[in-house]
Short mmCIF file of C-alpha atoms in Angstrom, two decimals:
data_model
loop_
_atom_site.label_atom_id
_atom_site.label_comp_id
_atom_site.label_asym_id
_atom_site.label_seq_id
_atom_site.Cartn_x
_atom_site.Cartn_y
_atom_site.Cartn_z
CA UNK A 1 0.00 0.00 0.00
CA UNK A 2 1.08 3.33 -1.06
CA UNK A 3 1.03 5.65 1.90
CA UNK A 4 1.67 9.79 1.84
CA UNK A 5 3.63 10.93 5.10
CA UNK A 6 1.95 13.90 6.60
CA UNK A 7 3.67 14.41 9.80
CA UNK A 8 3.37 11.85 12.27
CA UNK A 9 0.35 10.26 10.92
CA UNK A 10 0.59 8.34 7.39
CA UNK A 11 -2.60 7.41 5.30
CA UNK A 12 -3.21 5.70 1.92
CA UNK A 13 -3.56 7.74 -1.02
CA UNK A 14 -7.24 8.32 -1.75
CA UNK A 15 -8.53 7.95 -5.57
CA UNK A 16 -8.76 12.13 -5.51
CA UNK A 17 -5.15 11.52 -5.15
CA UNK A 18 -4.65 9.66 -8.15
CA UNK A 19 -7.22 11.55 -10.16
CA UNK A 20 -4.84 14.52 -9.20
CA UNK A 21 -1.75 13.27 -10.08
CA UNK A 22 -3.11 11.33 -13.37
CA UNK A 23 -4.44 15.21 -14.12
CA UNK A 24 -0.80 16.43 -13.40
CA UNK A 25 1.21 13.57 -15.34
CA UNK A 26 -1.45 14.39 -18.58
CA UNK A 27 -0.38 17.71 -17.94
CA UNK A 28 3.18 17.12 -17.48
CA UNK A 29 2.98 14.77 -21.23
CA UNK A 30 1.00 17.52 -22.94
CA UNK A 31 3.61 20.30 -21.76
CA UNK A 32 6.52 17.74 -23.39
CA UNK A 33 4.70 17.08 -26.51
CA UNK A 34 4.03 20.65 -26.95
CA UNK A 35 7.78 20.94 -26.33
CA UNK A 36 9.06 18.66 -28.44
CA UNK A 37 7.00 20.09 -31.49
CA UNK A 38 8.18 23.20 -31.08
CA UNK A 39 11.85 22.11 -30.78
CA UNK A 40 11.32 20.08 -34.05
CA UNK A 41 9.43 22.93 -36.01
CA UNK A 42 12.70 24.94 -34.96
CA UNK A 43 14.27 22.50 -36.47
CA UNK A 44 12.64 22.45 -39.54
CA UNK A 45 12.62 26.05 -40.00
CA UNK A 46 16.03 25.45 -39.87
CA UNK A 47 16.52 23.19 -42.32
CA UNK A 48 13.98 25.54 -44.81
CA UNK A 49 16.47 28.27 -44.09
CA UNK A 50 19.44 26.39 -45.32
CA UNK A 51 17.44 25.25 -48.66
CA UNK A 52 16.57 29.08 -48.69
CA UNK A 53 20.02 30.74 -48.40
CA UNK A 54 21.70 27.71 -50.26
CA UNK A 55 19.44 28.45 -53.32
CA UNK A 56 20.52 32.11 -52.87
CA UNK A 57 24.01 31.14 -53.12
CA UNK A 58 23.83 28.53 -55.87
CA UNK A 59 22.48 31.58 -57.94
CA UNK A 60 25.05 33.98 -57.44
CA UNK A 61 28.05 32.65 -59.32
CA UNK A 62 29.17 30.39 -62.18
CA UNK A 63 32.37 29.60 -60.07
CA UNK A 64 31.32 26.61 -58.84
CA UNK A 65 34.18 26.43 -56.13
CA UNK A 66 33.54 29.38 -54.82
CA UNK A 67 29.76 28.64 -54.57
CA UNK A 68 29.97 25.17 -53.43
CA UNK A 69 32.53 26.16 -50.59
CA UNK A 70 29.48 28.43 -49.84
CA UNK A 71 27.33 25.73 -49.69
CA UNK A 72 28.60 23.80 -47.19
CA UNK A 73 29.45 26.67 -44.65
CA UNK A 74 25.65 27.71 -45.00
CA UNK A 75 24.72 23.93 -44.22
CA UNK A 76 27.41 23.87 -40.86
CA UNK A 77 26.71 23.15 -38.35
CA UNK A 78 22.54 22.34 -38.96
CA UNK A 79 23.65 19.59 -41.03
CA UNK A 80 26.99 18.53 -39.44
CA UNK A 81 29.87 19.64 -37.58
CA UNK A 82 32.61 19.27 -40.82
CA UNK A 83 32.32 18.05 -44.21
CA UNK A 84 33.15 18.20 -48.04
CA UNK A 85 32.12 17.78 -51.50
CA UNK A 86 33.73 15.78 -54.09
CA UNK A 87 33.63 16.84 -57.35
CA UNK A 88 34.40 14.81 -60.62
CA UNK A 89 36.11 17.99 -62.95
CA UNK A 90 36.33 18.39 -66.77
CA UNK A 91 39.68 16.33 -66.72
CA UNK A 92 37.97 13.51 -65.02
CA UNK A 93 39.91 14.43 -61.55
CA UNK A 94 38.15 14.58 -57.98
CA UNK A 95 38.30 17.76 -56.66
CA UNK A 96 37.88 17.79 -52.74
CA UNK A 97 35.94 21.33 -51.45
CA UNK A 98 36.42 20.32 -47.64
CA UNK A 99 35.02 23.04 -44.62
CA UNK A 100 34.93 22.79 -40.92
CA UNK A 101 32.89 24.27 -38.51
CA UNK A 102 34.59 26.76 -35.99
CA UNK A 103 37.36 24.08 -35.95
CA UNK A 104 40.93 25.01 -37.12
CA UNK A 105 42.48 21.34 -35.94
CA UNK A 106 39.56 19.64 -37.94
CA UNK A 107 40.31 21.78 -40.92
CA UNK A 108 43.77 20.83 -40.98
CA UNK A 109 42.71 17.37 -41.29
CA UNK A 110 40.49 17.48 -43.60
CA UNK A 111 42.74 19.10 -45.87
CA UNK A 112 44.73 15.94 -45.48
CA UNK A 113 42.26 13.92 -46.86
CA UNK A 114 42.20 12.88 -50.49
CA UNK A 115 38.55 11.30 -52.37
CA UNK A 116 39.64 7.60 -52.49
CA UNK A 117 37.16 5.39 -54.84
CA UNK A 118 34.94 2.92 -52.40
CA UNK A 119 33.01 -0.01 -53.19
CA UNK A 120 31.61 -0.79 -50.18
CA UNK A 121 27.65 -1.53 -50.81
CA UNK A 122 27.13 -2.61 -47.34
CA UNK A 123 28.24 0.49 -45.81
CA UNK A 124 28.24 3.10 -48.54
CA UNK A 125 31.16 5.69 -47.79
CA UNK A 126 30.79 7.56 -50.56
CA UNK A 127 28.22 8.74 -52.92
CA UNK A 128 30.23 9.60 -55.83
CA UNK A 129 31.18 6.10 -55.67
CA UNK A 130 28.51 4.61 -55.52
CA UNK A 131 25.87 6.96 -57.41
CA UNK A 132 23.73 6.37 -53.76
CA UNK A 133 22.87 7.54 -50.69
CA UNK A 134 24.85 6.39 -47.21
CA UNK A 135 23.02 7.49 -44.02
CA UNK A 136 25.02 6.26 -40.93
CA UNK A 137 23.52 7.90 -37.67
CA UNK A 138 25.36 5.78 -34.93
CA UNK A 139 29.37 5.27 -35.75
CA UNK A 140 31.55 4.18 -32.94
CA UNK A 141 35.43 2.72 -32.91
CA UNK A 142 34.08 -0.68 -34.56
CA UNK A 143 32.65 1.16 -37.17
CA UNK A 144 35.55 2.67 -37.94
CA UNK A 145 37.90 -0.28 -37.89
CA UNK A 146 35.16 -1.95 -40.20
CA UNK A 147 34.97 0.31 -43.22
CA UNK A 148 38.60 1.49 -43.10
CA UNK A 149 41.05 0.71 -45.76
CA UNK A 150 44.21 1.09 -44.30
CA UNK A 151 46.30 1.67 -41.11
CA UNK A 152 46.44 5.63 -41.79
CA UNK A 153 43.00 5.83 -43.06
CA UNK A 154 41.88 4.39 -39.42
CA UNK A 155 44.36 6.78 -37.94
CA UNK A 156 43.17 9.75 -39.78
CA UNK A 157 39.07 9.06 -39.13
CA UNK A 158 39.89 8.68 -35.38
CA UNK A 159 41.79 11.72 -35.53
CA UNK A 160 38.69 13.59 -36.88
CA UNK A 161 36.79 11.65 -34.37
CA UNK A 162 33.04 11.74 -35.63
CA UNK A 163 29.92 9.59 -34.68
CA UNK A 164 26.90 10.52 -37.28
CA UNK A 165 27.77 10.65 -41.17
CA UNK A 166 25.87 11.57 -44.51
CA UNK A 167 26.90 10.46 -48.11
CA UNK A 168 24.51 11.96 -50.95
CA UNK A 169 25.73 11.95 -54.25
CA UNK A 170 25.23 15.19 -57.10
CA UNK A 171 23.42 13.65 -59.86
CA UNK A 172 22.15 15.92 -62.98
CA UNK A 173 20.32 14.55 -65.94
CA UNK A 174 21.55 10.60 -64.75
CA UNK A 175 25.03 12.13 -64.23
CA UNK A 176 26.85 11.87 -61.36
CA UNK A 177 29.10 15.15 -60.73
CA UNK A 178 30.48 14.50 -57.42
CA UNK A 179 29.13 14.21 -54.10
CA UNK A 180 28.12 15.55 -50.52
CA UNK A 181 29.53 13.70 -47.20
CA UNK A 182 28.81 15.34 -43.64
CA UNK A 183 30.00 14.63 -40.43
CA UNK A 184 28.80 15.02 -36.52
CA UNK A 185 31.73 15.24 -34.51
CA UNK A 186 32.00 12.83 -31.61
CA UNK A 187 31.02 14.61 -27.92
CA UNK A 188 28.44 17.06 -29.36
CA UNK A 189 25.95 14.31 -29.20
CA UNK A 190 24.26 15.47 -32.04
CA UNK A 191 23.34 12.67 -34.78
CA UNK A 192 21.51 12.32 -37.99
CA UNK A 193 18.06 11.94 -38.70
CA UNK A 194 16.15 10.89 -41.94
CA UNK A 195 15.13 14.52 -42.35
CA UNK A 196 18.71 15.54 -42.22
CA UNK A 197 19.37 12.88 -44.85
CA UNK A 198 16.21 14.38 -47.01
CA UNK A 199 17.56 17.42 -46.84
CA UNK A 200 21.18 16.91 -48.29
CA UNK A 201 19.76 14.63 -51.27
CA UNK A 202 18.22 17.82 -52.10
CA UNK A 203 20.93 20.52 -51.74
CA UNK A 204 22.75 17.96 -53.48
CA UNK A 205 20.21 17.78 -56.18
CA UNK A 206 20.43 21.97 -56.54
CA UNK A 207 24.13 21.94 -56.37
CA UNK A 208 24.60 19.40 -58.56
CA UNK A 209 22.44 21.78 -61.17
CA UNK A 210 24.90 24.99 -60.03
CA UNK A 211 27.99 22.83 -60.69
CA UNK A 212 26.56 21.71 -63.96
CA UNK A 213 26.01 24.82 -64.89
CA UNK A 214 29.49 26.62 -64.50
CA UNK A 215 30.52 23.84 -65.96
CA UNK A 216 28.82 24.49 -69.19
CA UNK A 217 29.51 28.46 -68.61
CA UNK A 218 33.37 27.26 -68.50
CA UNK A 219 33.13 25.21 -71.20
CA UNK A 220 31.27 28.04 -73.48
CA UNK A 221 33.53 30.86 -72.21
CA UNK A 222 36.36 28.67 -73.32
CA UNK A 223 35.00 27.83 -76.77
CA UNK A 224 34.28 31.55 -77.36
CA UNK A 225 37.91 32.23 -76.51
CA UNK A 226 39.15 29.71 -79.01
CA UNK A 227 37.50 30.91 -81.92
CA UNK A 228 39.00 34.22 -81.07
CA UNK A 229 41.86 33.34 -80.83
CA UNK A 230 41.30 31.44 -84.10
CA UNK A 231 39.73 34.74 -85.72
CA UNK A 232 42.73 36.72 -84.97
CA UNK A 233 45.18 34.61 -86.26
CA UNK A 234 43.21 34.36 -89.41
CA UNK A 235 42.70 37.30 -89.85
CA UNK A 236 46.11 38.45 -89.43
CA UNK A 237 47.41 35.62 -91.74
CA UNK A 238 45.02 36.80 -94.60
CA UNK A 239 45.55 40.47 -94.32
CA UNK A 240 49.55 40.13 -95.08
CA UNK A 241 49.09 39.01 -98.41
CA UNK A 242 46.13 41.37 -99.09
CA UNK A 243 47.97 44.34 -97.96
CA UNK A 244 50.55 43.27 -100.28
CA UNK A 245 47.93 42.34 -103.72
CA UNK A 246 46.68 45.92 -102.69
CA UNK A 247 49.49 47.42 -102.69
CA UNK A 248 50.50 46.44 -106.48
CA UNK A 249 46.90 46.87 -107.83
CA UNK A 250 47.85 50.27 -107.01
CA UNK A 251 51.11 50.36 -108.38
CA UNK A 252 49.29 48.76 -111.68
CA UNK A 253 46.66 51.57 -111.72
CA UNK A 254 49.10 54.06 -111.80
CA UNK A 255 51.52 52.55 -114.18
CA UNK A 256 47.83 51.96 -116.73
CA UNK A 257 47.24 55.69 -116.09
CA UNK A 258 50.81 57.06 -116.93
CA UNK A 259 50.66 54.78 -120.29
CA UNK A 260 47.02 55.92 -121.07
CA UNK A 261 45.88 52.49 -120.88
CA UNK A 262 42.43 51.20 -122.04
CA UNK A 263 39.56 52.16 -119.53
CA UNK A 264 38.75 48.84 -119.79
CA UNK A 265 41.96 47.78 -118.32
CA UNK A 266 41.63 50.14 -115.65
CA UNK A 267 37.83 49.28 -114.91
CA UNK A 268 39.01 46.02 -114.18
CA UNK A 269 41.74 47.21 -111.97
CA UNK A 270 38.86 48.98 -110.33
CA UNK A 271 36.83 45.67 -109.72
CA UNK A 272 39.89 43.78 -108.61
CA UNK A 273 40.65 46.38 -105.99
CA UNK A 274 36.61 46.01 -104.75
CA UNK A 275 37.15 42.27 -104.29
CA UNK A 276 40.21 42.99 -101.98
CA UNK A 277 38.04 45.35 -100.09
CA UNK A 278 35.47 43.00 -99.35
CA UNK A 279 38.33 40.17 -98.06
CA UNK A 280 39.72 42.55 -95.92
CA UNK A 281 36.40 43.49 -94.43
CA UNK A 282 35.64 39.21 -94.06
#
């Protein structure tokens, strides 16, 4: 039997007690709930904000280093505490855009790292390798020792000691460009959640459009630039001999007007020097 002390006297709890404290424990849930749903629309007003400001971003340049570094320092620390893209260039080499949050040691070591091809399906690593998503909430020492593919590659992910991790790769028209990986650091005790995960597939999905887009700005600039280049050589190549033609259809006019030449002849002089004209203009 539960008993309340009052004193020196003890009694039973009567059922007004428990109607009571039922009415104070619903309250006590409600208050929690109410809690909790505000903490997660916080959250997700949060997230909308960093689709927001991304988009912003993404918009602002055809750089696409510039933009995609960006990119990642708007999504840190709501999505993660460090992390990179990788991103497959023109040449066909990964480039590595890596960014830490507040974190100078961490930085250092992510410049370190290098994109390294995995083909892990299990435990997907890397979504530029495998053209899929990896979503790996809970990571701990076993994890590491696990997935890694060398001695130094253990050392190094222990070094950047991290517990939550998100792989999503940048796909464009059934392309893959490169990819997005994110990190939760170990002691923030912070880790992912599916709507973290939903929410880098798609800024991958509108950087992957940004990067494909300077990409084709590049790639036009260039191609502009070559003909040019092209345009001034020829053009400097045909207006040597030209100069030169011109110069003794000149010396021919003159020569048919000392010797009172036919106006015929000299008509056709006339014509002839039209034609060069016309080439030097093309």
């Amino acid at each position: 039997t539960i008993t309340a002390s009052r004193g020196p006297k003890e009694r039973p709890y009567s059922l007004e007690d428990q109607v009571l404290l039922q009415d104070l424990a619903d309250r006590a849930g409600l208050a929690i709930a109410n809690a909790r749903q505000h903490e997660e629309l916080g959250q997700e007003r949060t997230r909308l904000d960093v689709l927001a400001d991304a988009s912003k971003v993404l918009a602002t340049s055809l750089d696409y280093e510039t933009t995609l570094r960006n990119v990642i320092a708007l999504a840190l620390p709501t999505l993660g505490d460090f992390g990179f893209f990788d991103v497959v260039e023109s040449s066909g080499e990964v480039r590595r855009l890596a960014r830490a949050h507040a974190d100078p040691v961490r930085q250092g070591l992510l410049d370190q790292t290098r994109w390294v091809r995995s083909e892990r399906k299990d435990k997907i690593l890397c979504g530029l390798s495998s053209g899929a998503s990896g979503f790996h909430p809970r990571i701990d020492d076993a994890w590491l020792r696990d997935v890694a593919v060398s001695p130094e590659h253990l050392a190094l992910m222990q070094k950047l000691a991290f517990c939550s991790m998100i792989t999503v790769p940048l796909t464009y028209h059934g392309t893959i460009l490169g990819s997005l990986t994110l990190f939760f650091a170990a002691g923030s005790d912070r880790h992912h959640t599916e709507a973290d995960h939903r929410l880098a597939e798609e800024l991958a999905r509108r950087a992957a459009a940004a990067v494909e887009n300077a990409r084709l700005f590049k790639e036009s600039s260039e191609a502009v630039a070559l003909r040019d280049d092209f345009l001034s050589i020829a053009g400097h190549e045909l207006n040597t001999p030209l100069a030169a033609l011109q110069i003794q259809i000149q010396s021919l006019k003159r020569q048919a007007q000392k010797e009172d030449e036919t106006s015929r002849f000299s008509e056709r002089l006339g014509k002839t020097e039209g034609y060069i004209a016309r080439l030097e203009t093309l």
